Coordinates of N, CA, C and O and ligand atoms in Angstrom, one line a residue:
X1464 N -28.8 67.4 -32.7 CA -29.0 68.7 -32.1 C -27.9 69.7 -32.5 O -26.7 69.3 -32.6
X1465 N -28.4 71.1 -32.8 CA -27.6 71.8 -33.4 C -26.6 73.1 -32.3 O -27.5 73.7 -31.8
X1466 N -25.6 73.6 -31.9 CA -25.6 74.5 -31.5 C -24.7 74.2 -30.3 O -24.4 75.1 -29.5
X1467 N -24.1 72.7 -29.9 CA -23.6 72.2 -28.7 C -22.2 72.2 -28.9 O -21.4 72.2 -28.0
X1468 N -21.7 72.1 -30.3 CA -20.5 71.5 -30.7 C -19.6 72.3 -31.3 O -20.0 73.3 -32.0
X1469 N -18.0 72.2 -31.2 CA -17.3 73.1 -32.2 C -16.1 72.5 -32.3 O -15.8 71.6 -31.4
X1470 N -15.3 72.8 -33.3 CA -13.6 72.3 -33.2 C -12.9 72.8 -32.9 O -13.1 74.0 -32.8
X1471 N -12.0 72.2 -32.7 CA -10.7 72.9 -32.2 C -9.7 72.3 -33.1 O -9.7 71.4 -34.0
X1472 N -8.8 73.0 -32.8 CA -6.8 72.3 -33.5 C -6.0 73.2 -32.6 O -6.0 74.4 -32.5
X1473 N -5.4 72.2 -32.1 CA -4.0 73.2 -31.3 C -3.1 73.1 -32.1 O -2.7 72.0 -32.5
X1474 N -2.6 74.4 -32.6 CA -2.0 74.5 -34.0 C -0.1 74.1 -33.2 O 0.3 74.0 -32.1
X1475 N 0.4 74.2 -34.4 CA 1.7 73.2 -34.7 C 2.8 74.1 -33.4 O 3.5 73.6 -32.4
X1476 N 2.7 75.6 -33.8 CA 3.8 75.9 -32.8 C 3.5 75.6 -31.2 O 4.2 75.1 -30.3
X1477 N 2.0 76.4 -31.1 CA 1.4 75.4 -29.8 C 1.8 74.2 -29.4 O 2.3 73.8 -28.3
X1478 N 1.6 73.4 -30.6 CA 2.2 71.5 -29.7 C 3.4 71.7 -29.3 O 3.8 71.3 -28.2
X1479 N 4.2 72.4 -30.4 CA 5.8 72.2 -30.3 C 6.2 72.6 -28.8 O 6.9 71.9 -28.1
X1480 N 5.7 74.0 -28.2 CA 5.9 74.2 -27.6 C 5.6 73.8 -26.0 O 5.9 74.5 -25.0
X1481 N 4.7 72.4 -26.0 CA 3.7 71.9 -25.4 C 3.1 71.9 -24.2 O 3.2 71.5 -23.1
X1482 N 2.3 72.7 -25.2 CA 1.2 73.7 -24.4 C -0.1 73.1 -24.7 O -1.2 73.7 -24.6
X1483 N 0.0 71.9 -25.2 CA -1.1 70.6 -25.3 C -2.0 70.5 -23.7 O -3.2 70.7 -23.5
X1484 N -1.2 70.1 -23.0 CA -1.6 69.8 -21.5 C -2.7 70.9 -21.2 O -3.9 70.9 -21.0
X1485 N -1.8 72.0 -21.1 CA -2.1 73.2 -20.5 C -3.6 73.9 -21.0 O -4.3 74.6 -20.3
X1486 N -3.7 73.6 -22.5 CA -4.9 74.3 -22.9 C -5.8 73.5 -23.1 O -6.9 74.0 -23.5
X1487 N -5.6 72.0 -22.8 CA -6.7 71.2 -22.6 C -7.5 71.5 -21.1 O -8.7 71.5 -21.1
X1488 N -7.0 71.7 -20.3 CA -7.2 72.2 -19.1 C -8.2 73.1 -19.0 O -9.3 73.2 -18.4
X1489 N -7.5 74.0 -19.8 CA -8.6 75.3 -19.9 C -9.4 75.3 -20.6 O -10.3 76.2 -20.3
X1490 N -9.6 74.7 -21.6 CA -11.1 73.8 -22.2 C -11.6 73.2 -21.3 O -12.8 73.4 -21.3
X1491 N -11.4 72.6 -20.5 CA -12.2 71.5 -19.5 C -12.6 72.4 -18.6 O -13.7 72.2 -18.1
X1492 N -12.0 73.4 -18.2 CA -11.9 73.9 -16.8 C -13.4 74.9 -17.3 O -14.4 74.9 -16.6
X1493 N -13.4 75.4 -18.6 CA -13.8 76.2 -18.9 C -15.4 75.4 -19.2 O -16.3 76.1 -19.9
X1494 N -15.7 74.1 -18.8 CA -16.8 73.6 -19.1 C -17.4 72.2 -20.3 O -18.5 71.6 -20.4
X1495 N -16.2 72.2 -21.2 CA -16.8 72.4 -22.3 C -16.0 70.5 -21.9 O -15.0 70.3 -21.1
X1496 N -16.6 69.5 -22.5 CA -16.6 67.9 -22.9 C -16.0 67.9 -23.8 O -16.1 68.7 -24.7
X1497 N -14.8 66.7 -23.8 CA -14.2 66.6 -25.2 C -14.2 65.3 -25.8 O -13.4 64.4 -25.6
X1498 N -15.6 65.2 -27.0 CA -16.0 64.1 -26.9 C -15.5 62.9 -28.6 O -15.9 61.8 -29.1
X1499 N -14.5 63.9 -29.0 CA -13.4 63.5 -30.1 C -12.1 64.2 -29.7 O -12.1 65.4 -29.6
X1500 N -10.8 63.2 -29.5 CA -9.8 63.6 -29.4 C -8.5 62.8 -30.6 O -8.3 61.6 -30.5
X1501 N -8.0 63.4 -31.6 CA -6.8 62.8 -32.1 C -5.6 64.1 -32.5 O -5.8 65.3 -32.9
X1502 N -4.3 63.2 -32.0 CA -3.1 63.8 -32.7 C -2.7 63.2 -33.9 O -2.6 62.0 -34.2
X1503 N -2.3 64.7 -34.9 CA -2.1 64.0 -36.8 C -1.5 65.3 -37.1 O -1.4 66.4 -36.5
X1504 N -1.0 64.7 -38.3 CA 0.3 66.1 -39.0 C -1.1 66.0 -40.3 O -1.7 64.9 -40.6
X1505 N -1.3 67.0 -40.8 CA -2.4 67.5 -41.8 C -1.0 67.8 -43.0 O 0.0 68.5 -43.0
X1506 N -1.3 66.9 -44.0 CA -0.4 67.1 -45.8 C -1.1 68.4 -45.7 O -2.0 68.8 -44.9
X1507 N -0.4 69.1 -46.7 CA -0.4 70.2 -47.5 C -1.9 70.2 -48.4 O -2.6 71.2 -48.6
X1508 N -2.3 69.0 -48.8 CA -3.5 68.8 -49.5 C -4.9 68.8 -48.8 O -5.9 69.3 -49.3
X1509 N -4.6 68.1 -47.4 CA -5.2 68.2 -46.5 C -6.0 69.6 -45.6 O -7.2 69.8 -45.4
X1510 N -4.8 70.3 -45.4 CA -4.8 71.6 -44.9 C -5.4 72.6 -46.3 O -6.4 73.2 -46.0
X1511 N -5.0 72.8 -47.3 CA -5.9 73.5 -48.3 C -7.4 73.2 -48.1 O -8.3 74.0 -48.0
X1512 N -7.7 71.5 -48.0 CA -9.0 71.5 -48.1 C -9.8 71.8 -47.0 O -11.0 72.2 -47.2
X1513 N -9.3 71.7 -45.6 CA -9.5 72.1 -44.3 C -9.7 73.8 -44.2 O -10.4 74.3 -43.3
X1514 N -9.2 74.6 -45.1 CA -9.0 76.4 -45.0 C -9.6 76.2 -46.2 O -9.0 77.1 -46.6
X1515 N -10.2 75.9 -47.1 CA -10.8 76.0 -48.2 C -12.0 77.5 -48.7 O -12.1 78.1 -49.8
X1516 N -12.9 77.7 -47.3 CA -13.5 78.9 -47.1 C -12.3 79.7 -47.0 O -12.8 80.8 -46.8
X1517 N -11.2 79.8 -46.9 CA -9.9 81.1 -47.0 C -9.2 81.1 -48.2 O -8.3 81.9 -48.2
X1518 N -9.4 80.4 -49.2 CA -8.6 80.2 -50.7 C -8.4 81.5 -51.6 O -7.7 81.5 -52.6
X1519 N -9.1 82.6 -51.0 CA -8.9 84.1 -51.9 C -8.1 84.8 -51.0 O -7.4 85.7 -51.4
X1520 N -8.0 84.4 -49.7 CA -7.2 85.2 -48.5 C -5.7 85.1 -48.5 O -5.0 84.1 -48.4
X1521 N -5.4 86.4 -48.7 CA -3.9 86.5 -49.0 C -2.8 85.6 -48.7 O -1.9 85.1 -49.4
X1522 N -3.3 85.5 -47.0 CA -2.5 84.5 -45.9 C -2.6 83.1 -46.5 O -1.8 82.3 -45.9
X1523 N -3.2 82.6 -47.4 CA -3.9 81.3 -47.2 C -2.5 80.0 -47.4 O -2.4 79.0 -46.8
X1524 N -1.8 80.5 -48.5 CA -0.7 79.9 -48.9 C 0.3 79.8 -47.6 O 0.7 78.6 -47.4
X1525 N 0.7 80.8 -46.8 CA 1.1 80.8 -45.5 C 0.7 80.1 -44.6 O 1.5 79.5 -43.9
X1526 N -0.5 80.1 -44.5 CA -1.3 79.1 -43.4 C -1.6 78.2 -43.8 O -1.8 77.5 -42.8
X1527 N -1.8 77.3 -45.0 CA -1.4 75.8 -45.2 C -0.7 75.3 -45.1 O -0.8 74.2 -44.7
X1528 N 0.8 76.1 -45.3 CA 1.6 75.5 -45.2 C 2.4 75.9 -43.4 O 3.4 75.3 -43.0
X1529 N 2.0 76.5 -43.0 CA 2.1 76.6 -41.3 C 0.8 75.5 -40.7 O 1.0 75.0 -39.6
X1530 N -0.3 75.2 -41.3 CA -1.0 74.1 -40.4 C 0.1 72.6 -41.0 O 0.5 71.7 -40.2
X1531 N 0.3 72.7 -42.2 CA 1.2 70.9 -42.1 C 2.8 71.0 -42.2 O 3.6 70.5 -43.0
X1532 N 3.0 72.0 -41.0 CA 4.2 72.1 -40.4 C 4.7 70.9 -39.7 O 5.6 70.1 -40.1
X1533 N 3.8 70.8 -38.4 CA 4.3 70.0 -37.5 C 2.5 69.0 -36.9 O 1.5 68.7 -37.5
X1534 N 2.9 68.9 -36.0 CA 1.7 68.0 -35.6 C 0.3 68.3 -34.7 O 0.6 68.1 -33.5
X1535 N -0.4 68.5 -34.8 CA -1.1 68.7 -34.2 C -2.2 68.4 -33.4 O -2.4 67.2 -33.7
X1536 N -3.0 69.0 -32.4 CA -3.9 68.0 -31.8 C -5.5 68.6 -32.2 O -5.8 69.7 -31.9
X1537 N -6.5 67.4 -32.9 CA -7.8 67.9 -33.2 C -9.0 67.5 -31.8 O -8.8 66.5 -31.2
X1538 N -9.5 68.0 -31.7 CA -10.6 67.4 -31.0 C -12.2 68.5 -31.1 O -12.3 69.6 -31.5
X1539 N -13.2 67.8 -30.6 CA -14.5 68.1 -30.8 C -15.2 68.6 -29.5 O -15.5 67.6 -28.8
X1540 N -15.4 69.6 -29.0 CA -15.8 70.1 -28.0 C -17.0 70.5 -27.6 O -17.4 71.5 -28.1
X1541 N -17.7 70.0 -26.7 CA -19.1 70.0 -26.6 C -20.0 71.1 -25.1 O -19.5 71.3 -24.0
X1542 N -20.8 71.4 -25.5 CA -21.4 72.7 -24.1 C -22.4 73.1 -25.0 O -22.5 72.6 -26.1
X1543 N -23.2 74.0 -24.7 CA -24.6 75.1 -24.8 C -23.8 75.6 -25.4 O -22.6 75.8 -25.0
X1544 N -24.3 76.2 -26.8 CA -23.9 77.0 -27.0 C -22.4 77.1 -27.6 O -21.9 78.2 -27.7
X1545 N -21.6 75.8 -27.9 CA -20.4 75.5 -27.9 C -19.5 76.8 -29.1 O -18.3 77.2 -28.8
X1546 N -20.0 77.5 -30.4 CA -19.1 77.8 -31.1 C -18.8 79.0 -30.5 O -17.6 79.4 -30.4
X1547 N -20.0 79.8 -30.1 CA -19.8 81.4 -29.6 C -18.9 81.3 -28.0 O -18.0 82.1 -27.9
X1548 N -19.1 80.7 -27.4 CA -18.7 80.3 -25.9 C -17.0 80.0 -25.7 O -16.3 80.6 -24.9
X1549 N -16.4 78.7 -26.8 CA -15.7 79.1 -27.0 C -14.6 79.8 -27.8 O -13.4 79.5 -27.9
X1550 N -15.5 80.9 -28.2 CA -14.6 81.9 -29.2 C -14.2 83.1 -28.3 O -13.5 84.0 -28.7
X1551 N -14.8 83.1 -26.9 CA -14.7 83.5 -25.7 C -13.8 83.4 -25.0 O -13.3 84.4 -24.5
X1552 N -13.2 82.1 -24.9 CA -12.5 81.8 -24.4 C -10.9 81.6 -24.9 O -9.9 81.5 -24.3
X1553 N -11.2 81.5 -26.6 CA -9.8 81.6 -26.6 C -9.4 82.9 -27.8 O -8.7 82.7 -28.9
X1554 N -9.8 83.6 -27.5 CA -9.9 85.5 -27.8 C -9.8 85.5 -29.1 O -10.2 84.7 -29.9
X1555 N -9.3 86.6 -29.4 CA -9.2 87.7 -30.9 C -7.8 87.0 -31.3 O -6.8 86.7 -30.7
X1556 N -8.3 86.7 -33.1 CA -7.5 86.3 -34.1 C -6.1 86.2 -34.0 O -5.3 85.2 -34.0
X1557 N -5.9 87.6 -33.8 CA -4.5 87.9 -33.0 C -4.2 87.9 -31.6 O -5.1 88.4 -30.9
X1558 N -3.4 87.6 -31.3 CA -3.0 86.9 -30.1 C -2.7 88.4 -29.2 O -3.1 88.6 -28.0
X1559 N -2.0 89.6 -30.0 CA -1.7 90.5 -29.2 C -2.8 91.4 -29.1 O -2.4 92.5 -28.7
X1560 N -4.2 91.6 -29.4 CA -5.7 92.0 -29.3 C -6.6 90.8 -28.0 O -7.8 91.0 -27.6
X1561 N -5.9 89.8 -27.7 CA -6.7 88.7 -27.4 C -7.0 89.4 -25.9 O -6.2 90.1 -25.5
X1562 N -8.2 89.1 -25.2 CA -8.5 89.6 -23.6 C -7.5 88.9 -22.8 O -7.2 87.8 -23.4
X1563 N -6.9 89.0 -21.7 CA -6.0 88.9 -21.0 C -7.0 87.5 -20.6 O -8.2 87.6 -20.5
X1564 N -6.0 85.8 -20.3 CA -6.1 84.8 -19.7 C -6.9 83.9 -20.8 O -7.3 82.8 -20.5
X1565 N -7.1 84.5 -22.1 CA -7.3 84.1 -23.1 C -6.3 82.6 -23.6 O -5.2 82.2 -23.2
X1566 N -6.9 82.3 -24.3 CA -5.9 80.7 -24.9 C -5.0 81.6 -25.7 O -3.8 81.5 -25.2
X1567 N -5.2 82.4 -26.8 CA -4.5 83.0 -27.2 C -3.9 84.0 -26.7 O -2.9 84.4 -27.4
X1568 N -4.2 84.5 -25.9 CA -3.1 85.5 -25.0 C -2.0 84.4 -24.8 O -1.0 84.1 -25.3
X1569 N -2.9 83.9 -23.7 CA -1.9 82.9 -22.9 C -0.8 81.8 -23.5 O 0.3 81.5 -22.9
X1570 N -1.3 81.4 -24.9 CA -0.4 80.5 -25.6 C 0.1 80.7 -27.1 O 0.8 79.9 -27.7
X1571 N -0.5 82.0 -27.7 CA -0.4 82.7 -29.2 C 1.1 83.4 -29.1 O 1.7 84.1 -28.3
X1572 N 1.3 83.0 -30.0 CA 2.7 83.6 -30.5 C 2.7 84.3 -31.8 O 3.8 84.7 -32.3
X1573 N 1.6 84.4 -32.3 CA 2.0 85.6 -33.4 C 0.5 85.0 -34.1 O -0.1 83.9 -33.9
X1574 N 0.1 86.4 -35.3 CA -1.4 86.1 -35.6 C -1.7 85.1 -36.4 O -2.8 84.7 -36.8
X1575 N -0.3 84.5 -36.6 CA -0.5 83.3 -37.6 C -0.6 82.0 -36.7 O -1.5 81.2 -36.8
X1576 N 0.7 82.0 -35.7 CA 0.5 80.8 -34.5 C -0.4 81.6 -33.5 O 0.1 82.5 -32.8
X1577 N -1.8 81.3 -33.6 CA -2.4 82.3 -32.0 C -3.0 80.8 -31.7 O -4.2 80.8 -31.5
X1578 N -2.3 79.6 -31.6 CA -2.4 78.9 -30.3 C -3.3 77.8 -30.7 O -2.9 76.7 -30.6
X1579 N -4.7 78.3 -31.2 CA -5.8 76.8 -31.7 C -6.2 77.4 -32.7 O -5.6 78.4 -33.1
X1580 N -7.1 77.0 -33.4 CA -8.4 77.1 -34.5 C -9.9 76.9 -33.4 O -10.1 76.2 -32.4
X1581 N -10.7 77.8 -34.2 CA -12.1 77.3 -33.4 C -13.1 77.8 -34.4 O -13.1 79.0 -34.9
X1582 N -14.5 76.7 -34.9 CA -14.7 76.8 -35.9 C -15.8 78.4 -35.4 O -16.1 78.9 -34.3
X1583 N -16.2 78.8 -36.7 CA -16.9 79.9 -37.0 C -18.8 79.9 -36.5 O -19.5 80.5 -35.7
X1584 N -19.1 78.5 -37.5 CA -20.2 78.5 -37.3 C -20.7 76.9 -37.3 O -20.2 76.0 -38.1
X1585 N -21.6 76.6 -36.3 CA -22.7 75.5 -36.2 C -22.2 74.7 -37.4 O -21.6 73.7 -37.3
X1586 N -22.6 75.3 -38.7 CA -22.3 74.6 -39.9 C -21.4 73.9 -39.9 O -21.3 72.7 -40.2
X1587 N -20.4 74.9 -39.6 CA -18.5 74.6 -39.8 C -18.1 73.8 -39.0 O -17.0 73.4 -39.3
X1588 N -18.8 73.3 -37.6 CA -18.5 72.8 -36.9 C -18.4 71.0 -37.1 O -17.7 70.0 -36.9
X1589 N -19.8 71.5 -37.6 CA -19.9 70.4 -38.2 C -19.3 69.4 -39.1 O -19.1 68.2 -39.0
X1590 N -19.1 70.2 -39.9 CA -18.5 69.4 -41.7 C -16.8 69.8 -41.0 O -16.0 69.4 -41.8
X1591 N -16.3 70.4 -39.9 CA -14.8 70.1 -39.4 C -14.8 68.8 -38.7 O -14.2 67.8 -39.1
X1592 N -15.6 69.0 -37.5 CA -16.0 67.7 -37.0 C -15.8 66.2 -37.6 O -15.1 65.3 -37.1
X1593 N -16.6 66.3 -39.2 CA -16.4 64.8 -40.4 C -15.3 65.2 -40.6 O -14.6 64.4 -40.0
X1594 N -14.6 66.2 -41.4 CA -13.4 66.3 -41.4 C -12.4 65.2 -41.0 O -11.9 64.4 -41.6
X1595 N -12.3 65.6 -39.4 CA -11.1 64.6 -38.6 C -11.6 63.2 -38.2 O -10.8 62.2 -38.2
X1596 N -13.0 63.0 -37.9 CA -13.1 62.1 -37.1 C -14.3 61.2 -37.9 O -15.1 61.9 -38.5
X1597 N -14.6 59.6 -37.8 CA -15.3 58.9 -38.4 C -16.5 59.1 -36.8 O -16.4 59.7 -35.7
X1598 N -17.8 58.0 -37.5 CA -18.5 58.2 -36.1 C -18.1 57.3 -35.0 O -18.6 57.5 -33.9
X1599 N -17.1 56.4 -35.2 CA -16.2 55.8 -34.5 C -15.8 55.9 -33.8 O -15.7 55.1 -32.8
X1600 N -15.1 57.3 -34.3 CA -14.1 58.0 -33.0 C -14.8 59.4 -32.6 O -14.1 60.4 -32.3
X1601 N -16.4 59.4 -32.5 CA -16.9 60.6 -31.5 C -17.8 59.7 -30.7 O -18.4 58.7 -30.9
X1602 N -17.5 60.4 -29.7 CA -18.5 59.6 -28.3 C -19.0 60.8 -28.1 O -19.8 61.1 -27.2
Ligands
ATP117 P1 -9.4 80.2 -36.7 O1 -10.3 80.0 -37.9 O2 -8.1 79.6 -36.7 O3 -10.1 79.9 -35.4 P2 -10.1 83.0 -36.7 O4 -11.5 82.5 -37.1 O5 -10.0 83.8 -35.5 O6 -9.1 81.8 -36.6 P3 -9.7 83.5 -39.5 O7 -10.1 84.8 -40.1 O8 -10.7 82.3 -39.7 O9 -9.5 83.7 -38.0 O10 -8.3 83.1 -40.0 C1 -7.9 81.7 -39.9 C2 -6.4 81.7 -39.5 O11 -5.6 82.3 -40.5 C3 -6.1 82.5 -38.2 O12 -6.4 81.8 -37.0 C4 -4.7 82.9 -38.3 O13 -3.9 81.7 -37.9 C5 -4.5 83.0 -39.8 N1 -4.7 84.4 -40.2 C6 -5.8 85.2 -40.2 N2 -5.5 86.5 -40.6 C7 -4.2 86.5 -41.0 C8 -3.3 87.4 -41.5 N3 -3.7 88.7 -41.8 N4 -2.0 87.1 -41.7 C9 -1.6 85.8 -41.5 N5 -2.4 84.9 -41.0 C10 -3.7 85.2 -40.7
MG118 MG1 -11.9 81.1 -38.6

């Protein structure tokens, strides 16, 4: 079934500053099952192929090398409607545009650290989903 599912990554300054706890919370609180969870540091090789739809985008060399900074936490999040729902919830790109009580208000520290990733589309959610996790490790 198509349309239930999306990714997440609580990106590196996020962990550091660990705000892990706190914004799992507000995924849960906020409805959504989390039915793949792993913490991993993403190589440089890794992370290019992960942003690979961003490889013409100026930032991209920046943000590879800011996702295999430090460590991070992936997981697979499930609800109605899961990609649009929560892109809702954890606001606009930039953290200082984000709606007030947003993930990224709340835990973004700049438009490069704004806190998680959340994928775009159904599609993306998907092939991020294989990405991290074997069928092993999704319940
Ligand atoms: P994400 O894909 O992480 O959920 P997004 O879909 O809101 O974020 P994208 O346009 O897909 O935004 O950009 C991917 C990530 O690249 C952003 O989350 C941000 O960390 C970084 N980024 C986007 N635009 C810029 C920019 N102009 N300068 C630096 N970093 C940027
Ligand atoms: Mg995106």
């Amino acid at each position: 079934m198509s349309g239930h599912k999306t990714l997440t990554m609580i990106k590196p300054v996020a962990f550091g500053k660990n705000y892990t706890g706190k914004i799992l919370a507000k995924i849960t609180e906020a409805g959504f099952t989390i039915s793949a969870m792993k913490m991993t540091k993403l190589t440089i090789v890794q992370a290019q192929a992960f942003y690979n739809v961003h490889k013409e985008r100026p930032f991209y060399n920046d943000l590879v090398e800011f996702m295999s900074s430090g460590p991070i936490v992936a997981a697979v999040l499930e609800k109605e409607n899961a990609v649009e729902e929560y892109r809702k919830v954890i606001g606009a790109t930039n953290p200082e545009n984000a709606d007030k009580g947003t993930i990224r208000d709340l835990y973004g520290t700049s438009l490069q650290a704004n806190a998680v990733h959340g994928s775009d589309s159904d599609e993306n959610a998907e092939i991020e989903a294989s990405f991290f996790f074997s069928q092993l490790e999704r319940f």
